[in-house]
Short mmCIF file of C-alpha atoms and ligand atoms in Angstrom, two decimals:
data_model
loop_
_atom_site.label_atom_id
_atom_site.label_comp_id
_atom_site.label_asym_id
_atom_site.label_seq_id
_atom_site.Cartn_x
_atom_site.Cartn_y
_atom_site.Cartn_z
CA MET C 1 56.31 20.59 -2.30
CA THR C 2 55.43 18.49 -5.37
CA ALA C 3 52.17 18.87 -7.20
CA PRO C 4 49.54 16.19 -6.56
CA LEU C 5 49.33 13.44 -9.13
CA LEU C 6 46.13 12.92 -11.04
CA GLU C 7 46.32 9.15 -10.55
CA ASP C 8 46.58 9.60 -6.82
CA VAL C 9 43.48 11.78 -6.92
CA HIS C 10 41.65 9.14 -8.88
CA ALA C 11 42.74 6.47 -6.49
CA ALA C 12 41.42 8.60 -3.62
CA LEU C 13 38.11 9.13 -5.41
CA ALA C 14 37.82 5.35 -5.90
CA THR C 15 37.64 4.97 -2.11
CA VAL C 16 34.52 7.14 -1.90
CA ASN C 17 31.33 5.09 -2.05
CA ASP C 18 28.00 6.49 -3.08
CA PRO C 19 26.14 6.38 0.27
CA GLU C 20 23.02 4.82 -1.21
CA ILE C 21 24.42 2.49 -3.80
CA ARG C 22 27.38 1.57 -1.65
CA ARG C 23 29.80 1.28 -4.53
CA PRO C 24 32.71 3.55 -5.53
CA ILE C 25 31.59 6.73 -7.26
CA THR C 26 34.26 6.15 -9.85
CA GLU C 27 32.64 2.86 -10.90
CA LEU C 28 29.27 4.44 -11.12
CA GLY C 29 30.20 7.12 -13.59
CA MET C 30 29.62 9.78 -10.99
CA VAL C 31 32.99 11.50 -11.32
CA ARG C 32 33.01 13.81 -14.31
CA ASP C 33 35.91 16.23 -14.24
CA VAL C 34 39.02 16.21 -12.14
CA GLU C 35 41.31 19.21 -12.54
CA ILE C 36 44.43 20.09 -10.64
CA GLY C 37 45.11 23.79 -10.59
CA PRO C 38 48.49 25.50 -10.63
CA ASP C 39 47.99 26.26 -6.91
CA ALA C 40 47.59 22.55 -6.19
CA THR C 41 43.89 22.75 -5.55
CA VAL C 42 41.78 19.99 -6.99
CA ALA C 43 38.41 20.68 -8.59
CA VAL C 44 36.14 17.68 -8.81
CA THR C 45 32.73 17.56 -10.48
CA VAL C 46 30.51 14.86 -9.03
CA LEU C 47 27.31 13.82 -10.90
CA LEU C 48 24.38 13.14 -8.59
CA THR C 49 21.96 10.48 -9.70
CA VAL C 50 19.05 12.88 -9.22
CA SER C 51 18.85 16.52 -8.35
CA GLY C 52 17.88 17.09 -4.73
CA CYS C 53 19.71 13.89 -3.78
CA PRO C 54 19.51 13.71 0.00
CA MET C 55 23.12 12.49 0.14
CA LYS C 56 24.59 15.67 -1.33
CA ASP C 57 26.31 16.76 1.80
CA THR C 58 27.66 13.30 2.61
CA LEU C 59 29.15 13.01 -0.85
CA THR C 60 30.67 16.43 -0.79
CA ARG C 61 32.17 15.73 2.62
CA ASP C 62 33.52 12.29 1.64
CA VAL C 63 35.04 13.49 -1.60
CA THR C 64 36.65 16.51 0.10
CA ARG C 65 38.07 14.33 2.82
CA ALA C 66 39.43 11.66 0.52
CA VAL C 67 41.01 14.02 -1.99
CA GLY C 68 42.28 16.31 0.75
CA ARG C 69 44.39 13.44 2.07
CA VAL C 70 46.31 13.01 -1.21
CA ALA C 71 49.89 14.20 -1.00
CA GLY C 72 50.45 17.68 -2.27
CA VAL C 73 46.79 18.72 -2.38
CA ALA C 74 46.35 22.28 -1.16
CA GLY C 75 42.58 22.46 -1.34
CA VAL C 76 39.49 20.64 -2.74
CA ARG C 77 36.57 22.16 -4.59
CA VAL C 78 33.60 19.91 -5.21
CA THR C 79 31.00 20.90 -7.78
CA LEU C 80 27.79 18.92 -7.90
CA ASP C 81 25.93 18.29 -11.10
CA VAL C 82 23.15 15.95 -12.11
CA MET C 83 23.27 12.94 -14.41
CA SER C 84 21.45 13.16 -17.71
CA ALA C 85 18.56 10.79 -18.34
CA GLU C 86 20.86 8.72 -20.49
CA GLN C 87 23.57 8.47 -17.83
CA ARG C 88 20.91 7.40 -15.33
CA SER C 89 19.53 4.69 -17.51
CA GLN C 90 23.09 3.47 -18.15
CA LEU C 91 23.66 3.32 -14.40
CA GLN C 92 20.40 1.49 -13.88
CA THR C 93 21.48 -1.14 -16.48
CA GLN C 94 24.81 -1.42 -14.76
CA LEU C 95 23.28 -1.84 -11.31
CA ARG C 96 20.97 -4.55 -12.54
CA GLY C 97 24.02 -6.38 -13.88
CA GLY C 98 22.26 -6.92 -17.17
CA GLN C 99 19.31 -8.60 -15.39
CA PRO C 100 15.88 -7.93 -16.72
CA ALA C 101 13.69 -5.70 -14.62
CA LYS C 102 11.32 -7.07 -11.93
CA GLU C 103 13.56 -9.96 -10.90
CA ILE C 104 13.86 -10.51 -7.22
CA PRO C 105 17.59 -11.05 -6.64
CA PHE C 106 17.01 -12.78 -3.28
CA ALA C 107 14.86 -15.42 -4.90
CA ARG C 108 17.62 -16.57 -7.27
CA PRO C 109 18.94 -20.05 -6.31
CA ASP C 110 22.48 -18.68 -6.25
CA SER C 111 21.62 -15.74 -3.92
CA LEU C 112 23.90 -15.57 -0.93
CA THR C 113 21.63 -13.28 1.07
CA LYS C 114 19.99 -14.80 4.08
CA VAL C 115 16.43 -13.53 4.17
CA LEU C 116 14.67 -13.73 7.55
CA ALA C 117 11.05 -12.77 8.00
CA ILE C 118 10.37 -11.59 11.53
CA ALA C 119 6.90 -12.61 12.49
CA SER C 120 4.67 -12.66 15.51
CA GLY C 121 1.25 -14.05 16.33
CA LYS C 122 0.04 -10.77 17.74
CA GLY C 123 0.95 -7.15 17.75
CA GLY C 124 2.98 -5.15 20.28
CA VAL C 125 5.38 -7.94 21.30
CA GLY C 126 8.41 -5.91 20.21
CA LYS C 127 8.87 -7.34 16.78
CA SER C 128 10.01 -4.06 15.19
CA SER C 129 12.30 -3.20 18.13
CA VAL C 130 13.87 -6.67 17.92
CA THR C 131 14.24 -6.41 14.13
CA VAL C 132 16.05 -3.05 14.30
CA ASN C 133 18.34 -4.15 17.09
CA LEU C 134 19.20 -7.45 15.44
CA GLU C 135 20.19 -5.55 12.30
CA LEU C 136 22.35 -3.12 14.21
CA ALA C 137 24.03 -5.99 16.02
CA MET C 138 24.80 -7.54 12.61
CA VAL C 139 26.18 -4.20 11.38
CA ARG C 140 28.45 -4.17 14.41
CA ALA C 141 29.65 -7.65 13.47
CA GLY C 142 30.61 -6.28 10.11
CA ARG C 143 27.72 -7.63 8.00
CA LYS C 144 25.95 -5.84 5.15
CA VAL C 145 22.33 -5.76 6.13
CA GLY C 146 19.02 -4.34 5.05
CA ILE C 147 15.59 -4.04 6.55
CA LEU C 148 12.38 -4.23 4.54
CA ASP C 149 9.57 -2.88 6.67
CA ALA C 150 6.53 -4.72 5.32
CA ASP C 151 4.29 -3.92 8.26
CA VAL C 152 1.29 -2.48 6.55
CA TYR C 153 -0.36 -1.43 9.80
CA GLY C 154 2.56 0.09 11.66
CA HIS C 155 5.63 0.70 9.49
CA SER C 156 7.44 1.93 12.55
CA ILE C 157 10.98 0.87 11.53
CA PRO C 158 12.06 4.26 10.00
CA ALA C 159 11.16 6.13 13.19
CA MET C 160 13.06 3.66 15.29
CA LEU C 161 16.15 4.41 13.18
CA GLY C 162 15.50 8.17 13.19
CA VAL C 163 14.61 8.42 9.48
CA ALA C 164 10.82 8.75 9.69
CA ASP C 165 10.78 11.66 7.32
CA GLU C 166 13.27 10.42 4.75
CA ARG C 167 12.17 9.35 1.32
CA PRO C 168 14.16 7.05 -0.90
CA THR C 169 15.95 8.49 -3.93
CA GLN C 170 14.66 7.15 -7.20
CA VAL C 171 16.93 6.59 -10.20
CA GLU C 172 14.72 5.88 -13.19
CA GLU C 173 12.79 2.79 -12.15
CA MET C 174 15.17 2.00 -9.34
CA ILE C 175 14.70 2.93 -5.71
CA MET C 176 17.65 3.47 -3.49
CA PRO C 177 17.20 2.24 0.08
CA VAL C 178 17.77 4.86 2.75
CA PRO C 179 21.16 4.40 4.36
CA VAL C 180 21.12 4.85 8.11
CA GLN C 181 23.44 3.73 10.96
CA GLY C 182 25.32 1.39 8.57
CA LEU C 183 22.32 -0.41 7.17
CA SER C 184 19.77 0.10 4.40
CA VAL C 185 16.09 0.48 5.01
CA ILE C 186 12.95 0.61 2.91
CA SER C 187 9.53 0.84 4.44
CA ILE C 188 6.20 0.27 2.84
CA GLY C 189 5.29 3.65 4.33
CA MET C 190 7.91 5.25 2.02
CA LEU C 191 5.99 4.02 -1.05
CA LYS C 192 2.93 6.05 -0.34
CA PRO C 193 2.51 8.83 -2.81
CA ARG C 194 1.97 11.29 0.03
CA ARG C 195 3.22 10.92 3.57
CA ASP C 196 -0.07 11.64 5.32
CA GLN C 197 -1.99 9.42 3.04
CA VAL C 198 -3.82 6.46 4.50
CA VAL C 199 -3.48 3.46 2.24
CA ALA C 200 -5.39 0.30 2.88
CA TRP C 201 -2.71 -2.13 1.66
CA ARG C 202 -4.47 -5.32 0.72
CA GLY C 203 -4.35 -8.29 -1.66
CA PRO C 204 -2.83 -7.57 -5.10
CA MET C 205 -1.78 -4.03 -4.15
CA LEU C 206 0.08 -5.32 -1.16
CA ASP C 207 1.70 -7.98 -3.26
CA ARG C 208 2.84 -5.38 -5.83
CA ALA C 209 4.28 -3.19 -3.10
CA LEU C 210 6.24 -6.13 -1.68
CA VAL C 211 7.57 -7.11 -5.12
CA GLN C 212 8.54 -3.50 -5.73
CA MET C 213 10.46 -3.34 -2.47
CA LEU C 214 12.23 -6.59 -3.39
CA SER C 215 12.94 -5.99 -7.06
CA ASP C 216 12.97 -2.25 -7.76
CA VAL C 217 15.04 -1.43 -4.69
CA TYR C 218 18.71 -1.58 -5.23
CA TRP C 219 19.81 -3.54 -2.18
CA SER C 220 23.31 -4.38 -3.44
CA ASP C 221 24.80 -7.64 -2.17
CA LEU C 222 23.53 -8.02 1.36
CA ASP C 223 24.51 -10.71 3.86
CA VAL C 224 21.22 -10.54 5.55
CA LEU C 225 17.83 -9.02 4.76
CA LEU C 226 15.28 -8.82 7.59
CA LEU C 227 11.60 -8.37 6.87
CA ASP C 228 9.36 -6.80 9.50
CA LEU C 229 6.04 -8.49 8.86
CA PRO C 230 2.68 -7.30 10.11
CA PRO C 231 1.43 -9.27 13.10
CA GLY C 232 -0.76 -12.31 12.55
CA THR C 233 -1.49 -14.21 9.41
CA GLY C 234 -2.43 -12.81 6.14
CA ASP C 235 -1.66 -11.46 2.73
CA VAL C 236 1.87 -10.46 3.36
CA ALA C 237 2.79 -13.94 4.60
CA ILE C 238 1.45 -15.51 1.40
CA SER C 239 3.28 -12.99 -0.78
CA VAL C 240 6.51 -13.52 1.07
CA GLY C 241 6.19 -17.25 0.70
CA GLN C 242 5.58 -16.92 -3.02
CA HIS C 243 8.28 -14.44 -3.81
CA LEU C 244 10.95 -15.49 -1.41
CA PRO C 245 10.79 -19.29 -1.36
CA ASN C 246 14.10 -19.66 0.53
CA SER C 247 13.41 -17.21 3.26
CA GLU C 248 13.12 -18.36 6.85
CA VAL C 249 10.81 -17.24 9.66
CA VAL C 250 11.74 -16.04 13.10
CA VAL C 251 8.89 -15.78 15.59
CA VAL C 252 8.85 -13.18 18.31
CA THR C 253 6.72 -13.79 21.32
CA THR C 254 6.34 -12.62 24.96
CA PRO C 255 6.37 -14.98 27.97
CA GLN C 256 2.60 -14.74 28.45
CA SER C 257 0.33 -17.70 28.95
CA ALA C 258 -1.57 -17.15 25.71
CA ALA C 259 1.67 -18.14 24.03
CA SER C 260 0.41 -21.47 22.62
CA GLU C 261 -2.39 -19.76 20.80
CA VAL C 262 0.09 -17.26 19.47
CA ALA C 263 2.36 -20.08 18.37
CA GLU C 264 -0.50 -21.67 16.55
CA ARG C 265 -1.08 -18.53 14.59
CA ALA C 266 2.56 -18.01 13.84
CA GLY C 267 2.83 -21.64 12.77
CA THR C 268 -0.12 -21.28 10.44
CA MET C 269 1.64 -18.29 8.98
CA ALA C 270 4.84 -20.15 8.49
CA SER C 271 3.03 -23.06 6.81
CA MET C 272 1.20 -20.60 4.58
CA MET C 273 4.58 -19.29 3.58
CA ASN C 274 5.84 -22.88 3.29
CA GLN C 275 8.96 -21.82 5.14
CA HIS C 276 11.40 -23.05 7.60
CA VAL C 277 11.10 -21.60 11.07
CA ALA C 278 14.56 -20.67 12.26
CA GLY C 279 13.61 -20.17 15.88
CA VAL C 280 11.79 -18.19 18.51
CA ILE C 281 12.79 -15.02 20.32
CA GLU C 282 11.19 -14.37 23.67
CA ASN C 283 11.01 -10.65 24.21
CA MET C 284 10.13 -8.79 27.44
CA SER C 285 11.19 -11.98 29.17
CA TYR C 286 12.15 -10.53 32.52
CA LEU C 287 13.27 -7.40 34.27
CA VAL C 288 16.76 -7.10 35.70
CA CYS C 289 16.28 -6.05 39.34
CA PRO C 290 17.16 -2.38 39.65
CA HIS C 291 18.55 -3.05 43.14
CA CYS C 292 20.48 -6.33 42.84
CA GLY C 293 21.50 -6.28 39.20
CA PRO C 294 21.54 -9.23 36.75
CA GLU C 295 21.66 -11.96 39.42
CA HIS C 296 18.05 -11.13 40.44
CA THR C 297 15.54 -11.16 37.61
CA ILE C 298 11.85 -10.48 37.91
CA ASP C 299 9.22 -12.14 35.72
CA VAL C 300 6.85 -9.40 34.75
CA PHE C 301 4.79 -11.10 32.09
CA GLY C 302 4.97 -14.64 33.43
CA THR C 303 7.23 -17.38 32.11
CA GLY C 304 7.42 -20.13 29.51
CA GLY C 305 6.00 -18.39 26.48
CA GLY C 306 9.14 -18.88 24.35
CA ASP C 307 9.45 -22.51 25.30
CA THR C 308 5.78 -23.21 24.64
CA VAL C 309 5.93 -21.57 21.22
CA ALA C 310 9.13 -23.41 20.30
CA ALA C 311 7.75 -26.78 21.46
CA THR C 312 4.45 -26.26 19.65
CA LEU C 313 6.24 -25.34 16.43
CA SER C 314 8.74 -28.18 16.74
CA ALA C 315 5.95 -30.69 17.14
CA ARG C 316 3.95 -29.19 14.26
CA PHE C 317 6.79 -29.09 11.81
CA GLY C 318 8.72 -32.15 12.89
CA TYR C 319 12.12 -30.43 13.31
CA ASP C 320 13.77 -28.63 16.16
CA VAL C 321 12.61 -25.01 16.44
CA PRO C 322 14.93 -23.53 19.16
CA VAL C 323 14.47 -20.62 21.50
CA LEU C 324 17.15 -18.30 20.08
CA GLY C 325 17.24 -15.97 23.02
CA ARG C 326 15.39 -14.12 25.80
CA ILE C 327 15.44 -10.35 25.71
CA PRO C 328 14.79 -8.62 29.05
CA LEU C 329 12.54 -5.60 29.52
CA ASP C 330 14.66 -2.46 29.50
CA PRO C 331 13.31 1.08 29.49
CA ARG C 332 16.32 2.08 27.39
CA LEU C 333 15.13 -0.26 24.68
CA ARG C 334 11.91 1.65 24.42
CA GLN C 335 13.50 5.09 24.72
CA GLY C 336 16.10 4.15 22.10
CA GLY C 337 13.33 3.23 19.70
CA ASP C 338 11.45 6.45 20.41
CA VAL C 339 14.44 8.65 19.56
CA GLY C 340 15.95 6.65 16.79
CA ARG C 341 18.97 5.43 18.76
CA PRO C 342 18.44 1.68 19.31
CA ILE C 343 19.88 0.07 22.44
CA VAL C 344 22.32 -2.16 20.62
CA ALA C 345 24.09 1.00 19.43
CA GLU C 346 23.51 3.16 22.50
CA ALA C 347 24.09 0.73 25.35
CA PRO C 348 25.86 -2.23 23.79
CA ASP C 349 26.89 -3.63 27.16
CA SER C 350 23.36 -3.73 28.61
CA VAL C 351 21.92 -7.19 29.24
CA ALA C 352 19.29 -6.59 26.57
CA ALA C 353 21.77 -5.52 23.89
CA VAL C 354 24.07 -8.46 24.72
CA ALA C 355 21.11 -10.85 24.41
CA LEU C 356 20.11 -9.31 21.10
CA ALA C 357 23.68 -9.52 19.78
CA SER C 358 23.81 -13.16 20.72
CA VAL C 359 20.59 -13.93 18.84
CA ALA C 360 22.03 -12.00 15.83
CA ASP C 361 25.15 -14.16 16.07
CA SER C 362 23.30 -17.43 16.06
CA LEU C 363 21.08 -16.29 13.15
CA MET C 364 24.11 -15.34 11.12
CA SER C 365 25.99 -18.56 11.85
CA ARG C 366 23.13 -20.73 10.85
CA GLY C 367 24.08 -20.65 7.15
CA ARG C 368 21.52 -20.14 4.50
CA GLY C 369 18.34 -22.20 4.02
CA LEU C 370 19.79 -24.47 1.36
CA ALA C 371 22.47 -26.48 3.09
CA GLY C 372 25.96 -26.29 1.62
CA LEU C 373 25.12 -23.63 -0.89
CA GLN C 374 27.37 -21.10 0.74
CA LEU C 375 30.44 -23.28 0.45
CA GLY C 376 33.07 -22.03 -1.98
CA LEU C 377 30.74 -19.42 -3.36
CA SER C 378 31.95 -16.38 -1.50
CA PRO C 379 31.88 -13.55 -3.99
CA ALA C 380 34.98 -11.63 -4.78
CA GLY C 381 35.60 -8.21 -3.33
CA ARG C 382 33.96 -8.65 0.01
N1 ATP D 401 12.46 -5.53 25.74
C1 ATP D 401 11.78 -4.45 25.79
N2 ATP D 401 11.91 -3.64 26.85
C2 ATP D 401 11.20 -2.48 26.93
N3 ATP D 401 10.33 -1.97 26.04
C3 ATP D 401 10.20 -2.80 24.93
C4 ATP D 401 10.86 -4.02 24.76
N4 ATP D 401 10.50 -4.52 23.57
C5 ATP D 401 9.66 -3.64 23.01
N5 ATP D 401 9.45 -2.59 23.83
C6 ATP D 401 8.51 -1.47 23.62
O1 ATP D 401 7.21 -2.02 23.41
C7 ATP D 401 6.52 -1.31 22.45
C8 ATP D 401 6.10 -2.23 21.33
O2 ATP D 401 7.29 -2.65 20.62
P1 ATP D 401 7.36 -2.75 19.04
O3 ATP D 401 6.74 -1.58 18.39
O4 ATP D 401 8.75 -3.10 18.69
O5 ATP D 401 6.39 -4.00 18.91
P2 ATP D 401 5.72 -4.61 17.57
O6 ATP D 401 5.57 -6.09 17.82
O7 ATP D 401 6.57 -4.28 16.35
O8 ATP D 401 4.39 -3.85 17.59
P3 ATP D 401 3.37 -3.65 16.40
O9 ATP D 401 2.51 -4.87 16.39
O10 ATP D 401 2.67 -2.40 16.72
O11 ATP D 401 4.18 -3.57 15.12
C9 ATP D 401 7.44 -0.22 21.98
O12 ATP D 401 7.16 0.96 22.71
C10 ATP D 401 8.85 -0.71 22.39
O13 ATP D 401 9.72 0.31 22.60
MG1 MG D 402 6.04 -3.19 14.66
ZN1 ZN D 403 16.57 -7.65 43.61
#
């Protein structure tokens, strides 16, 4: 048996991504020493960005697995160490790509990330459930996606993904989004100094929190960023409009008869944001009959809400605001959210998951807000 080659080990290490930054650890200066012993075991020292990094185990496992596959390797020993302050600030500069601090990458005219603000006229219509499931559908379609939970009242997104207790890692001034189920998530709830603290997010403080989540968080190059907004109009809508001028709005509604009033409110919100409304999602549209199956559907909350909202918004804005899809009621959708295993991942063939995946598809295929910008600009290495 021939001894493993150092260059093969390096090549293997280059396939390991930092789980939070999503770039090869070799590029990030995280691999310090690589030694091949006389017994063909490989000792690797990996530098964590911060001590107590929650991704320790993942990194150790991924490095062990990658290096273990190299021809001739008899064993792998991973030692974890922590970056010095200087190494961290170097990494921060590198991640910012030389950009000054506090810039919102998604607001740059050449940004290729589609930013969609998920809004609703009132609470409890399933906005957060829809957001999480749309994201997971996009992950399944191979997209790089992130969720920014800006719901100051609820911030329920982390729980729906099973990461309610996780806190983001901070590298100097930079915050790493929490990686979960193939996507990245940051919640306004994660910015509270203490978990149990009640913070009345309002006005300038809310604006600062939003800017922080957009500029201090290292999102990497996302295809899509979804924002879960608080229900109704307000401060967040104004901030989003100011800081993300090319984001679009997706309105979630139920089929109820108060829909037109809800549409009015959502429309006011969109015009406050001065943003394009990409479409309407009608949630809790119907129930698939437990006896007959999909050919018999039952209207639990009435009908027509989605259409009314879409028609009202079309008339108000003077362009076509389509109904993007109708998501049925499904107890699995609620249960999935409760236990952090959303339906799109757990029961991808269910009617609700298929409807959500189709909405995700049409949102992804719409192209970005500025027509034609995407053409010929696909970044290298994707
Ligand atoms: N299609 C559906 N079928 C069954 N249950 C659903 C469906 N959509 C949402 N739910 C359930 O309805 C409740 C409210 O949903 P969710 O929290 O997503 O709404 P929201 O609009 O984000 O609410 P909030 O205004 O509190 O933020 C949750 O318990 C969720 O699991
Ligand atoms: Mg919510
Ligand atoms: Zn039936």
